[in-house]
Amino acid sequence: MTWLELKVRGLREEAAGILGIELCSLDATPLPFAWTAGAHVDVQLGGGLVRQYSLTNLPDEGCLRLAIKHAEDSRGGSRWLHQQLRVGTRLKVGAPRNLFPLHPGNTPVLLVAAGIGITPLLAMYRQCKVQQRPVRLLYFARSPAHAAFVDELQDDSAVTLLSGISAVQIAAQLRSLLPPWQAEQQLYTCGPDGFMQCVLAVATELGWPAAALHQEHFQPANEPAANQASGLELVLARSGKAVVVQAGESLVSAAARVGVTIATSCGMGMCGACMTRVLDGVPEHRDQYLSDAERNSGKWLMPCVSGCSGSRLELDV
Ligand code: FES
């Protein structure tokens, strides 16, 4: 991955525990990339951490905007950002990538966000507005103080802000708010996994087809492959080495035991940094990065989480 050094131009408390970050180029020149709503960037943090964060804005502003929730169970990323960032701090950022794009066209869009799941959906909301595309946003927050971007959203008739709703009330709220499916309408949801499952279940009850329902996970949706318990032989073609993968071990870790480094970033099958060509064997995919076409081709695999359904796997590393 190619990294670009950017600096923090602004910091702002978007809501309780949510830090808004504005990043621009070091010399105020235009950013060398564009993106569409739903895109995210990889950000290098202190201590070798790399994390992925959704972009809340569109390229016309000439900067990247992120909003980071200080997660109580943080693996280090959000805590570091909240504690260490100052205006002027430099950060290395990868080019934006979009695994959660809006369907092209001008068909109606329904966005359903909870908590920090507002971040990719805010960019989608803005993109629809710019394109004069019909859009509605339902935004659930724990309390009014936890709702981000309210200055922009609170007086907009296309936005419904909901706060203080308990988990058991969410399904009933959704049943009263989600419309029955109309042809070509698309629904995008982002938030905690339980929330998204509830959104998809209620939408399905209301006749929404699976092809019209889209979700983005902040955490991996799948467990890493566990099939290595069967004694998978991993052949590393370029380095001429082979290793037997141990039970519960990732392909990346097994390769490291014989001195072969496979570059990784998220370690969760979400970022694409470890994408590796398969030379032989049948991949067992556990990532959320590959497209259906890449997955079905059998030629690519994300070795940080994926495995093999056979007894031998040969990779181009
Ligand atoms: S390291 Fe991110 S997908 Fe494997």
PDB file of C-alpha atoms and ligand atoms in Angstrom:
ATOM      1  CA  MET A   1       0.000   0.000   0.000  1.00  0.00           C
ATOM      2  CA  THR A   2       1.204   3.523  -0.808  1.00  0.00           C
ATOM      3  CA  TRP A   3       1.010   5.923   2.109  1.00  0.00           C
ATOM      4  CA  LEU A   4       0.546   9.685   1.958  1.00  0.00           C
ATOM      5  CA  GLU A   5       1.565  11.939   4.846  1.00  0.00           C
ATOM      6  CA  LEU A   6      -1.175  14.389   5.808  1.00  0.00           C
ATOM      7  CA  LYS A   7      -1.534  16.803   8.698  1.00  0.00           C
ATOM      8  CA  VAL A   8      -4.375  17.484  11.081  1.00  0.00           C
ATOM      9  CA  ARG A   9      -5.918  20.822  10.123  1.00  0.00           C
ATOM     10  CA  GLY A  10      -8.806  20.716  12.537  1.00  0.00           C
ATOM     11  CA  LEU A  11     -10.221  18.786  15.480  1.00  0.00           C
ATOM     12  CA  ARG A  12     -13.735  19.077  16.761  1.00  0.00           C
ATOM     13  CA  GLU A  13     -15.949  17.281  19.236  1.00  0.00           C
ATOM     14  CA  GLU A  14     -18.795  16.086  17.022  1.00  0.00           C
ATOM     15  CA  ALA A  15     -20.691  14.505  19.935  1.00  0.00           C
ATOM     16  CA  ALA A  16     -19.963  12.929  23.302  1.00  0.00           C
ATOM     17  CA  GLY A  17     -16.951  10.676  22.744  1.00  0.00           C
ATOM     18  CA  ILE A  18     -16.775  11.347  18.978  1.00  0.00           C
ATOM     19  CA  LEU A  19     -13.763  13.240  17.662  1.00  0.00           C
ATOM     20  CA  GLY A  20     -14.014  14.898  14.242  1.00  0.00           C
ATOM     21  CA  ILE A  21     -10.687  15.029  12.398  1.00  0.00           C
ATOM     22  CA  GLU A  22      -9.883  17.117   9.316  1.00  0.00           C
ATOM     23  CA  LEU A  23      -6.780  16.078   7.371  1.00  0.00           C
ATOM     24  CA  CYS A  24      -5.146  18.035   4.560  1.00  0.00           C
ATOM     25  CA  SER A  25      -1.915  17.903   2.580  1.00  0.00           C
ATOM     26  CA  LEU A  26       1.244  19.276   4.227  1.00  0.00           C
ATOM     27  CA  ASP A  27       1.577  22.163   1.764  1.00  0.00           C
ATOM     28  CA  ALA A  28      -2.151  22.879   1.239  1.00  0.00           C
ATOM     29  CA  THR A  29      -2.034  21.446  -2.286  1.00  0.00           C
ATOM     30  CA  PRO A  30      -5.042  19.420  -3.509  1.00  0.00           C
ATOM     31  CA  LEU A  31      -5.221  15.802  -2.389  1.00  0.00           C
ATOM     32  CA  PRO A  32      -3.950  13.407  -5.075  1.00  0.00           C
ATOM     33  CA  PHE A  33      -7.032  11.185  -5.013  1.00  0.00           C
ATOM     34  CA  ALA A  34     -10.805  11.312  -5.131  1.00  0.00           C
ATOM     35  CA  TRP A  35     -13.449   9.038  -3.625  1.00  0.00           C
ATOM     36  CA  THR A  36     -17.156   8.363  -3.515  1.00  0.00           C
ATOM     37  CA  ALA A  37     -19.494   8.132  -0.533  1.00  0.00           C
ATOM     38  CA  GLY A  38     -18.998   4.980   1.526  1.00  0.00           C
ATOM     39  CA  ALA A  39     -15.209   4.991   1.102  1.00  0.00           C
ATOM     40  CA  HIS A  40     -12.748   4.471   3.950  1.00  0.00           C
ATOM     41  CA  VAL A  41      -9.046   5.078   4.484  1.00  0.00           C
ATOM     42  CA  ASP A  42      -6.340   3.138   6.303  1.00  0.00           C
ATOM     43  CA  VAL A  43      -4.612   5.284   8.910  1.00  0.00           C
ATOM     44  CA  GLN A  44      -1.233   4.495  10.510  1.00  0.00           C
ATOM     45  CA  LEU A  45      -1.364   5.108  14.238  1.00  0.00           C
ATOM     46  CA  GLY A  46       1.293   4.992  16.923  1.00  0.00           C
ATOM     47  CA  GLY A  47       2.849   1.685  17.860  1.00  0.00           C
ATOM     48  CA  GLY A  48       2.489   0.177  14.398  1.00  0.00           C
ATOM     49  CA  LEU A  49      -1.309   0.094  14.490  1.00  0.00           C
ATOM     50  CA  VAL A  50      -3.273   0.539  11.270  1.00  0.00           C
ATOM     51  CA  ARG A  51      -6.993   1.138  11.390  1.00  0.00           C
ATOM     52  CA  GLN A  52      -9.722   1.771   8.838  1.00  0.00           C
ATOM     53  CA  TYR A  53     -12.064   4.746   9.142  1.00  0.00           C
ATOM     54  CA  SER A  54     -14.944   5.877   6.940  1.00  0.00           C
ATOM     55  CA  LEU A  55     -14.778   9.251   5.248  1.00  0.00           C
ATOM     56  CA  THR A  56     -17.674  11.484   6.216  1.00  0.00           C
ATOM     57  CA  ASN A  57     -17.174  14.031   3.456  1.00  0.00           C
ATOM     58  CA  LEU A  58     -16.869  14.235  -0.326  1.00  0.00           C
ATOM     59  CA  PRO A  59     -13.725  15.234  -2.268  1.00  0.00           C
ATOM     60  CA  ASP A  60     -14.914  18.733  -3.156  1.00  0.00           C
ATOM     61  CA  GLU A  61     -13.797  20.017   0.264  1.00  0.00           C
ATOM     62  CA  GLY A  62     -10.149  19.249  -0.528  1.00  0.00           C
ATOM     63  CA  CYS A  63      -9.593  17.458   2.776  1.00  0.00           C
ATOM     64  CA  LEU A  64     -10.395  14.153   4.449  1.00  0.00           C
ATOM     65  CA  ARG A  65     -12.855  14.177   7.314  1.00  0.00           C
ATOM     66  CA  LEU A  66     -13.102  11.317   9.803  1.00  0.00           C
ATOM     67  CA  ALA A  67     -15.161  10.900  12.950  1.00  0.00           C
ATOM     68  CA  ILE A  68     -13.758   8.531  15.556  1.00  0.00           C
ATOM     69  CA  LYS A  69     -15.664   7.161  18.501  1.00  0.00           C
ATOM     70  CA  HIS A  70     -13.615   6.567  21.639  1.00  0.00           C
ATOM     71  CA  ALA A  71     -14.402   2.892  22.037  1.00  0.00           C
ATOM     72  CA  GLU A  72     -14.285   1.642  25.613  1.00  0.00           C
ATOM     73  CA  ASP A  73     -13.017  -1.721  24.365  1.00  0.00           C
ATOM     74  CA  SER A  74     -10.526   0.003  22.038  1.00  0.00           C
ATOM     75  CA  ARG A  75      -7.711  -2.202  20.744  1.00  0.00           C
ATOM     76  CA  GLY A  76      -5.623   0.982  20.853  1.00  0.00           C
ATOM     77  CA  GLY A  77      -6.703   2.852  17.730  1.00  0.00           C
ATOM     78  CA  SER A  78      -9.430   5.165  18.921  1.00  0.00           C
ATOM     79  CA  ARG A  79      -7.733   5.722  22.286  1.00  0.00           C
ATOM     80  CA  TRP A  80      -4.511   6.785  20.573  1.00  0.00           C
ATOM     81  CA  LEU A  81      -6.320   9.194  18.250  1.00  0.00           C
ATOM     82  CA  HIS A  82      -8.359  10.778  21.027  1.00  0.00           C
ATOM     83  CA  GLN A  83      -5.343  11.214  23.299  1.00  0.00           C
ATOM     84  CA  GLN A  84      -2.494  12.009  20.919  1.00  0.00           C
ATOM     85  CA  LEU A  85      -3.856  14.065  18.030  1.00  0.00           C
ATOM     86  CA  ARG A  86      -3.254  17.800  17.969  1.00  0.00           C
ATOM     87  CA  VAL A  87      -3.688  20.330  15.183  1.00  0.00           C
ATOM     88  CA  GLY A  88      -0.552  19.927  13.062  1.00  0.00           C
ATOM     89  CA  THR A  89       0.027  16.251  13.925  1.00  0.00           C
ATOM     90  CA  ARG A  90       1.122  14.287  10.845  1.00  0.00           C
ATOM     91  CA  LEU A  91      -0.560  11.008   9.957  1.00  0.00           C
ATOM     92  CA  LYS A  92       0.119   8.503   7.203  1.00  0.00           C
ATOM     93  CA  VAL A  93      -3.026   7.642   5.295  1.00  0.00           C
ATOM     94  CA  GLY A  94      -3.695   5.216   2.431  1.00  0.00           C
ATOM     95  CA  ALA A  95      -5.694   6.177  -0.653  1.00  0.00           C
ATOM     96  CA  PRO A  96      -9.466   5.882  -0.117  1.00  0.00           C
ATOM     97  CA  ARG A  97     -11.106   2.586  -1.046  1.00  0.00           C
ATOM     98  CA  ASN A  98     -14.798   1.947  -1.353  1.00  0.00           C
ATOM     99  CA  LEU A  99     -16.277  -1.427  -0.354  1.00  0.00           C
ATOM    100  CA  PHE A 100     -19.674   0.105   0.440  1.00  0.00           C
ATOM    101  CA  PRO A 101     -20.655   2.258  -2.552  1.00  0.00           C
ATOM    102  CA  LEU A 102     -24.081   3.588  -3.398  1.00  0.00           C
ATOM    103  CA  HIS A 103     -25.773   1.912  -6.341  1.00  0.00           C
ATOM    104  CA  PRO A 104     -25.310   4.209  -9.333  1.00  0.00           C
ATOM    105  CA  GLY A 105     -28.301   6.046 -10.733  1.00  0.00           C
ATOM    106  CA  ASN A 106     -30.980   8.220  -9.228  1.00  0.00           C
ATOM    107  CA  THR A 107     -33.194   5.643  -7.539  1.00  0.00           C
ATOM    108  CA  PRO A 108     -34.385   6.361  -3.972  1.00  0.00           C
ATOM    109  CA  VAL A 109     -32.015   5.658  -1.085  1.00  0.00           C
ATOM    110  CA  LEU A 110     -32.882   4.826   2.519  1.00  0.00           C
ATOM    111  CA  LEU A 111     -30.050   5.151   5.052  1.00  0.00           C
ATOM    112  CA  VAL A 112     -30.341   3.626   8.547  1.00  0.00           C
ATOM    113  CA  ALA A 113     -27.529   4.458  10.961  1.00  0.00           C
ATOM    114  CA  ALA A 114     -26.860   3.759  14.619  1.00  0.00           C
ATOM    115  CA  GLY A 115     -24.136   5.387  16.697  1.00  0.00           C
ATOM    116  CA  ILE A 116     -20.824   5.820  14.923  1.00  0.00           C
ATOM    117  CA  GLY A 117     -22.367   3.980  11.956  1.00  0.00           C
ATOM    118  CA  ILE A 118     -23.445   7.430  10.841  1.00  0.00           C
ATOM    119  CA  THR A 119     -19.990   8.052   9.326  1.00  0.00           C
ATOM    120  CA  PRO A 120     -20.258   6.324   5.921  1.00  0.00           C
ATOM    121  CA  LEU A 121     -23.971   7.071   5.734  1.00  0.00           C
ATOM    122  CA  LEU A 122     -23.403  10.791   6.271  1.00  0.00           C
ATOM    123  CA  ALA A 123     -21.186  10.833   3.184  1.00  0.00           C
ATOM    124  CA  MET A 124     -23.880   8.923   1.280  1.00  0.00           C
ATOM    125  CA  TYR A 125     -26.502  11.357   2.488  1.00  0.00           C
ATOM    126  CA  ARG A 126     -24.411  14.294   1.300  1.00  0.00           C
ATOM    127  CA  GLN A 127     -23.727  12.653  -2.050  1.00  0.00           C
ATOM    128  CA  CYS A 128     -27.458  12.047  -2.620  1.00  0.00           C
ATOM    129  CA  LYS A 129     -28.193  15.677  -1.779  1.00  0.00           C
ATOM    130  CA  VAL A 130     -25.552  16.904  -4.225  1.00  0.00           C
ATOM    131  CA  GLN A 131     -26.972  14.630  -6.928  1.00  0.00           C
ATOM    132  CA  GLN A 132     -30.565  15.607  -6.022  1.00  0.00           C
ATOM    133  CA  ARG A 133     -31.258  11.937  -5.494  1.00  0.00           C
ATOM    134  CA  PRO A 134     -34.235  11.049  -3.260  1.00  0.00           C
ATOM    135  CA  VAL A 135     -32.847  10.116   0.160  1.00  0.00           C
ATOM    136  CA  ARG A 136     -34.055   9.557   3.700  1.00  0.00           C
ATOM    137  CA  LEU A 137     -31.856   9.082   6.764  1.00  0.00           C
ATOM    138  CA  LEU A 138     -32.886   7.393  10.010  1.00  0.00           C
ATOM    139  CA  TYR A 139     -30.249   7.971  12.692  1.00  0.00           C
ATOM    140  CA  PHE A 140     -30.378   6.232  16.085  1.00  0.00           C
ATOM    141  CA  ALA A 141     -28.146   7.632  18.866  1.00  0.00           C
ATOM    142  CA  ARG A 142     -27.853   6.608  22.494  1.00  0.00           C
ATOM    143  CA  SER A 143     -28.846  10.115  23.643  1.00  0.00           C
ATOM    144  CA  PRO A 144     -29.052  13.575  22.048  1.00  0.00           C
ATOM    145  CA  ALA A 145     -25.523  14.247  23.359  1.00  0.00           C
ATOM    146  CA  HIS A 146     -24.249  11.170  21.483  1.00  0.00           C
ATOM    147  CA  ALA A 147     -25.740  12.245  18.126  1.00  0.00           C
ATOM    148  CA  ALA A 148     -23.035  13.636  15.818  1.00  0.00           C
ATOM    149  CA  PHE A 149     -23.468  16.189  13.019  1.00  0.00           C
ATOM    150  CA  VAL A 150     -26.780  17.413  14.445  1.00  0.00           C
ATOM    151  CA  ASP A 151     -26.114  20.999  13.301  1.00  0.00           C
ATOM    152  CA  GLU A 152     -26.371  19.778   9.727  1.00  0.00           C
ATOM    153  CA  LEU A 153     -29.072  17.160  10.196  1.00  0.00           C
ATOM    154  CA  GLN A 154     -31.537  18.352  12.818  1.00  0.00           C
ATOM    155  CA  ASP A 155     -33.626  20.723  10.680  1.00  0.00           C
ATOM    156  CA  ASP A 156     -33.664  18.553   7.576  1.00  0.00           C
ATOM    157  CA  SER A 157     -37.081  17.043   6.892  1.00  0.00           C
ATOM    158  CA  ALA A 158     -35.416  14.049   5.192  1.00  0.00           C
ATOM    159  CA  VAL A 159     -33.688  13.114   8.457  1.00  0.00           C
ATOM    160  CA  THR A 160     -35.258  11.381  11.457  1.00  0.00           C
ATOM    161  CA  LEU A 161     -33.117  11.573  14.588  1.00  0.00           C
ATOM    162  CA  LEU A 162     -33.987   9.045  17.274  1.00  0.00           C
ATOM    163  CA  SER A 163     -32.358   8.867  20.686  1.00  0.00           C
ATOM    164  CA  GLY A 164     -32.832   7.131  23.985  1.00  0.00           C
ATOM    165  CA  ILE A 165     -34.463   4.095  22.388  1.00  0.00           C
ATOM    166  CA  SER A 166     -33.683   0.833  24.148  1.00  0.00           C
ATOM    167  CA  ALA A 167     -32.484  -2.171  22.193  1.00  0.00           C
ATOM    168  CA  VAL A 168     -35.821  -3.942  22.707  1.00  0.00           C
ATOM    169  CA  GLN A 169     -37.725  -0.960  21.257  1.00  0.00           C
ATOM    170  CA  ILE A 170     -35.657  -0.662  18.103  1.00  0.00           C
ATOM    171  CA  ALA A 171     -37.503  -3.336  16.106  1.00  0.00           C
ATOM    172  CA  ALA A 172     -40.865  -1.714  16.870  1.00  0.00           C
ATOM    173  CA  GLN A 173     -39.501   1.699  15.865  1.00  0.00           C
ATOM    174  CA  LEU A 174     -38.128   0.310  12.642  1.00  0.00           C
ATOM    175  CA  ARG A 175     -41.456  -1.361  11.823  1.00  0.00           C
ATOM    176  CA  SER A 176     -43.153   2.012  12.137  1.00  0.00           C
ATOM    177  CA  LEU A 177     -40.492   3.913  10.176  1.00  0.00           C
ATOM    178  CA  LEU A 178     -39.314   1.666   7.355  1.00  0.00           C
ATOM    179  CA  PRO A 179     -41.496   1.897   4.267  1.00  0.00           C
ATOM    180  CA  PRO A 180     -42.495  -1.148   2.234  1.00  0.00           C
ATOM    181  CA  TRP A 181     -40.066  -1.757  -0.582  1.00  0.00           C
ATOM    182  CA  GLN A 182     -40.629   0.112  -3.844  1.00  0.00           C
ATOM    183  CA  ALA A 183     -39.010  -0.988  -7.063  1.00  0.00           C
ATOM    184  CA  GLU A 184     -35.323  -0.069  -7.302  1.00  0.00           C
ATOM    185  CA  GLN A 185     -35.146   1.436  -3.807  1.00  0.00           C
ATOM    186  CA  GLN A 186     -31.925   0.558  -1.923  1.00  0.00           C
ATOM    187  CA  LEU A 187     -31.325   0.451   1.831  1.00  0.00           C
ATOM    188  CA  TYR A 188     -27.893   0.967   3.419  1.00  0.00           C
ATOM    189  CA  THR A 189     -27.281   0.382   7.112  1.00  0.00           C
ATOM    190  CA  CYS A 190     -24.289   0.775   9.396  1.00  0.00           C
ATOM    191  CA  GLY A 191     -24.026   0.367  13.149  1.00  0.00           C
ATOM    192  CA  PRO A 192     -23.558  -2.382  15.726  1.00  0.00           C
ATOM    193  CA  ASP A 193     -24.065  -5.888  14.318  1.00  0.00           C
ATOM    194  CA  GLY A 194     -27.223  -6.535  16.368  1.00  0.00           C
ATOM    195  CA  PHE A 195     -28.727  -3.291  15.126  1.00  0.00           C
ATOM    196  CA  MET A 196     -27.990  -4.091  11.500  1.00  0.00           C
ATOM    197  CA  GLN A 197     -29.440  -7.595  11.858  1.00  0.00           C
ATOM    198  CA  CYS A 198     -32.606  -6.003  13.240  1.00  0.00           C
ATOM    199  CA  VAL A 199     -32.776  -3.512  10.339  1.00  0.00           C
ATOM    200  CA  LEU A 200     -32.364  -6.277   7.772  1.00  0.00           C
ATOM    201  CA  ALA A 201     -34.918  -8.528   9.504  1.00  0.00           C
ATOM    202  CA  VAL A 202     -37.576  -5.793   9.643  1.00  0.00           C
ATOM    203  CA  ALA A 203     -36.887  -4.717   6.057  1.00  0.00           C
ATOM    204  CA  THR A 204     -37.245  -8.335   4.933  1.00  0.00           C
ATOM    205  CA  GLU A 205     -40.595  -8.551   6.781  1.00  0.00           C
ATOM    206  CA  LEU A 206     -41.677  -5.488   4.805  1.00  0.00           C
ATOM    207  CA  GLY A 207     -40.864  -7.069   1.480  1.00  0.00           C
ATOM    208  CA  TRP A 208     -37.392  -5.678   0.809  1.00  0.00           C
ATOM    209  CA  PRO A 209     -35.431  -8.168  -1.314  1.00  0.00           C
ATOM    210  CA  ALA A 210     -31.937  -9.181  -0.188  1.00  0.00           C
ATOM    211  CA  ALA A 211     -30.401  -7.526  -3.255  1.00  0.00           C
ATOM    212  CA  ALA A 212     -31.703  -4.143  -2.072  1.00  0.00           C
ATOM    213  CA  LEU A 213     -30.167  -4.410   1.419  1.00  0.00           C
ATOM    214  CA  HIS A 214     -26.568  -3.353   2.085  1.00  0.00           C
ATOM    215  CA  GLN A 215     -24.599  -3.223   5.327  1.00  0.00           C
ATOM    216  CA  GLU A 216     -21.118  -2.268   6.441  1.00  0.00           C
ATOM    217  CA  HIS A 217     -19.408  -3.904   9.387  1.00  0.00           C
ATOM    218  CA  PHE A 218     -16.931  -2.132  11.635  1.00  0.00           C
ATOM    219  CA  GLN A 219     -15.887  -5.473  13.040  1.00  0.00           C
ATOM    220  CA  PRO A 220     -15.240  -8.672  11.098  1.00  0.00           C
ATOM    221  CA  ALA A 221     -18.487 -10.521  10.392  1.00  0.00           C
ATOM    222  CA  ASN A 222     -16.829 -13.923  10.104  1.00  0.00           C
ATOM    223  CA  GLU A 223     -14.685 -16.028  12.365  1.00  0.00           C
ATOM    224  CA  PRO A 224     -11.189 -16.680  10.990  1.00  0.00           C
ATOM    225  CA  ALA A 225     -10.807 -20.016   9.187  1.00  0.00           C
ATOM    226  CA  ALA A 226     -10.296 -22.880  11.629  1.00  0.00           C
ATOM    227  CA  ASN A 227      -9.746 -25.617   9.065  1.00  0.00           C
ATOM    228  CA  GLN A 228      -6.010 -25.638   9.614  1.00  0.00           C
ATOM    229  CA  ALA A 229      -6.667 -28.136  12.408  1.00  0.00           C
ATOM    230  CA  SER A 230      -6.580 -30.802   9.731  1.00  0.00           C
ATOM    231  CA  GLY A 231      -2.848 -30.279   9.100  1.00  0.00           C
ATOM    232  CA  LEU A 232      -2.935 -28.059   6.039  1.00  0.00           C
ATOM    233  CA  GLU A 233       0.321 -27.925   4.097  1.00  0.00           C
ATOM    234  CA  LEU A 234       1.068 -24.336   3.097  1.00  0.00           C
ATOM    235  CA  VAL A 235       3.507 -23.986   0.208  1.00  0.00           C
ATOM    236  CA  LEU A 236       5.122 -20.576  -0.307  1.00  0.00           C
ATOM    237  CA  ALA A 237       6.126 -20.786  -3.945  1.00  0.00           C
ATOM    238  CA  ARG A 238       8.294 -17.712  -4.403  1.00  0.00           C
ATOM    239  CA  SER A 239      10.416 -18.409  -1.353  1.00  0.00           C
ATOM    240  CA  GLY A 240      10.512 -22.169  -1.975  1.00  0.00           C
ATOM    241  CA  LYS A 241       9.366 -22.968   1.565  1.00  0.00           C
ATOM    242  CA  ALA A 242       6.558 -25.050   3.017  1.00  0.00           C
ATOM    243  CA  VAL A 243       5.016 -25.289   6.476  1.00  0.00           C
ATOM    244  CA  VAL A 244       2.244 -27.267   8.153  1.00  0.00           C
ATOM    245  CA  VAL A 245      -0.334 -24.854   9.562  1.00  0.00           C
ATOM    246  CA  GLN A 246      -1.092 -25.495  13.220  1.00  0.00           C
ATOM    247  CA  ALA A 247      -4.586 -25.672  14.670  1.00  0.00           C
ATOM    248  CA  GLY A 248      -6.021 -22.178  15.046  1.00  0.00           C
ATOM    249  CA  GLU A 249      -3.058 -20.539  13.342  1.00  0.00           C
ATOM    250  CA  SER A 250      -3.500 -18.033  10.501  1.00  0.00           C
ATOM    251  CA  LEU A 251      -1.750 -18.540   7.192  1.00  0.00           C
ATOM    252  CA  VAL A 252       0.166 -15.300   7.848  1.00  0.00           C
ATOM    253  CA  SER A 253       1.472 -16.651  11.172  1.00  0.00           C
ATOM    254  CA  ALA A 254       2.386 -20.013   9.679  1.00  0.00           C
ATOM    255  CA  ALA A 255       4.370 -18.314   6.903  1.00  0.00           C
ATOM    256  CA  ALA A 256       6.144 -16.149   9.485  1.00  0.00           C
ATOM    257  CA  ARG A 257       7.327 -19.286  11.318  1.00  0.00           C
ATOM    258  CA  VAL A 258       9.455 -20.180   8.286  1.00  0.00           C
ATOM    259  CA  GLY A 259      10.654 -16.615   7.773  1.00  0.00           C
ATOM    260  CA  VAL A 260       8.199 -15.498   5.093  1.00  0.00           C
ATOM    261  CA  THR A 261       6.520 -12.167   5.792  1.00  0.00           C
ATOM    262  CA  ILE A 262       3.116 -11.485   4.284  1.00  0.00           C
ATOM    263  CA  ALA A 263       2.327  -7.780   4.659  1.00  0.00           C
ATOM    264  CA  THR A 264      -0.766  -7.140   6.754  1.00  0.00           C
ATOM    265  CA  SER A 265      -2.633  -4.176   8.084  1.00  0.00           C
ATOM    266  CA  CYS A 266      -5.984  -4.819   9.773  1.00  0.00           C
ATOM    267  CA  GLY A 267      -5.493  -8.544  10.396  1.00  0.00           C
ATOM    268  CA  MET A 268      -9.273  -8.906  10.159  1.00  0.00           C
ATOM    269  CA  GLY A 269      -9.933  -9.570   6.487  1.00  0.00           C
ATOM    270  CA  MET A 270     -11.215  -6.064   5.930  1.00  0.00           C
ATOM    271  CA  CYS A 271      -8.487  -3.856   4.451  1.00  0.00           C
ATOM    272  CA  GLY A 272      -6.965  -5.771   1.525  1.00  0.00           C
ATOM    273  CA  ALA A 273      -3.318  -5.321   2.547  1.00  0.00           C
ATOM    274  CA  CYS A 274      -2.558  -9.050   2.591  1.00  0.00           C
ATOM    275  CA  MET A 275      -4.315  -9.980  -0.679  1.00  0.00           C
ATOM    276  CA  THR A 276      -2.368 -12.916  -2.104  1.00  0.00           C
ATOM    277  CA  ARG A 277      -2.539 -14.898  -5.329  1.00  0.00           C
ATOM    278  CA  VAL A 278      -3.498 -18.576  -4.987  1.00  0.00           C
ATOM    279  CA  LEU A 279      -1.482 -20.918  -7.197  1.00  0.00           C
ATOM    280  CA  ASP A 280      -3.026 -24.209  -6.076  1.00  0.00           C
ATOM    281  CA  GLY A 281      -5.680 -25.340  -3.607  1.00  0.00           C
ATOM    282  CA  VAL A 282      -9.250 -24.295  -2.820  1.00  0.00           C
ATOM    283  CA  PRO A 283      -9.518 -21.150  -0.672  1.00  0.00           C
ATOM    284  CA  GLU A 284     -11.920 -20.997   2.240  1.00  0.00           C
ATOM    285  CA  HIS A 285     -12.761 -17.293   2.271  1.00  0.00           C
ATOM    286  CA  ARG A 286     -13.454 -15.510   5.574  1.00  0.00           C
ATOM    287  CA  ASP A 287     -12.738 -11.921   4.539  1.00  0.00           C
ATOM    288  CA  GLN A 288     -14.979  -8.990   3.744  1.00  0.00           C
ATOM    289  CA  TYR A 289     -12.663  -7.498   1.161  1.00  0.00           C
ATOM    290  CA  LEU A 290     -12.715  -9.593  -2.021  1.00  0.00           C
ATOM    291  CA  SER A 291     -15.420  -9.031  -4.585  1.00  0.00           C
ATOM    292  CA  ASP A 292     -17.681 -11.945  -5.493  1.00  0.00           C
ATOM    293  CA  ALA A 293     -15.842 -12.233  -8.815  1.00  0.00           C
ATOM    294  CA  GLU A 294     -12.432 -12.414  -7.093  1.00  0.00           C
ATOM    295  CA  ARG A 295     -13.766 -14.914  -4.596  1.00  0.00           C
ATOM    296  CA  ASN A 296     -15.357 -17.131  -7.227  1.00  0.00           C
ATOM    297  CA  SER A 297     -12.227 -17.078  -9.381  1.00  0.00           C
ATOM    298  CA  GLY A 298     -10.382 -19.014  -6.655  1.00  0.00           C
ATOM    299  CA  LYS A 299      -7.276 -17.036  -7.562  1.00  0.00           C
ATOM    300  CA  TRP A 300      -7.115 -14.705  -4.581  1.00  0.00           C
ATOM    301  CA  LEU A 301      -7.235 -15.067  -0.827  1.00  0.00           C
ATOM    302  CA  MET A 302      -6.748 -12.920   2.285  1.00  0.00           C
ATOM    303  CA  PRO A 303      -4.362 -15.028   4.388  1.00  0.00           C
ATOM    304  CA  CYS A 304      -4.862 -13.051   7.601  1.00  0.00           C
ATOM    305  CA  VAL A 305      -8.241 -14.740   8.105  1.00  0.00           C
ATOM    306  CA  SER A 306      -8.892 -17.188   5.276  1.00  0.00           C
ATOM    307  CA  GLY A 307      -7.822 -20.789   4.888  1.00  0.00           C
ATOM    308  CA  CYS A 308      -8.202 -23.784   2.628  1.00  0.00           C
ATOM    309  CA  SER A 309     -10.844 -26.474   2.368  1.00  0.00           C
ATOM    310  CA  GLY A 310      -8.292 -29.067   1.211  1.00  0.00           C
ATOM    311  CA  SER A 311      -5.024 -30.377   2.603  1.00  0.00           C
ATOM    312  CA  ARG A 312      -2.616 -28.308   0.463  1.00  0.00           C
ATOM    313  CA  LEU A 313      -2.520 -24.639  -0.446  1.00  0.00           C
ATOM    314  CA  GLU A 314       0.102 -22.968  -2.597  1.00  0.00           C
ATOM    315  CA  LEU A 315       0.456 -19.201  -2.475  1.00  0.00           C
ATOM    316  CA  ASP A 316       2.463 -16.795  -4.619  1.00  0.00           C
ATOM    317  CA  VAL A 317       4.686 -15.495  -1.807  1.00  0.00           C
TER     318      VAL A 317
HETATM  319  S1  FES B   1      -4.500  -7.631   6.699  1.00  0.00           S
HETATM  320 FE1  FES B   1      -6.300  -6.565   6.188  1.00  0.00          FE
HETATM  321  S2  FES B   1      -7.308  -8.005   4.936  1.00  0.00           S
HETATM  322 FE2  FES B   1      -5.623  -9.140   5.637  1.00  0.00          FE
END
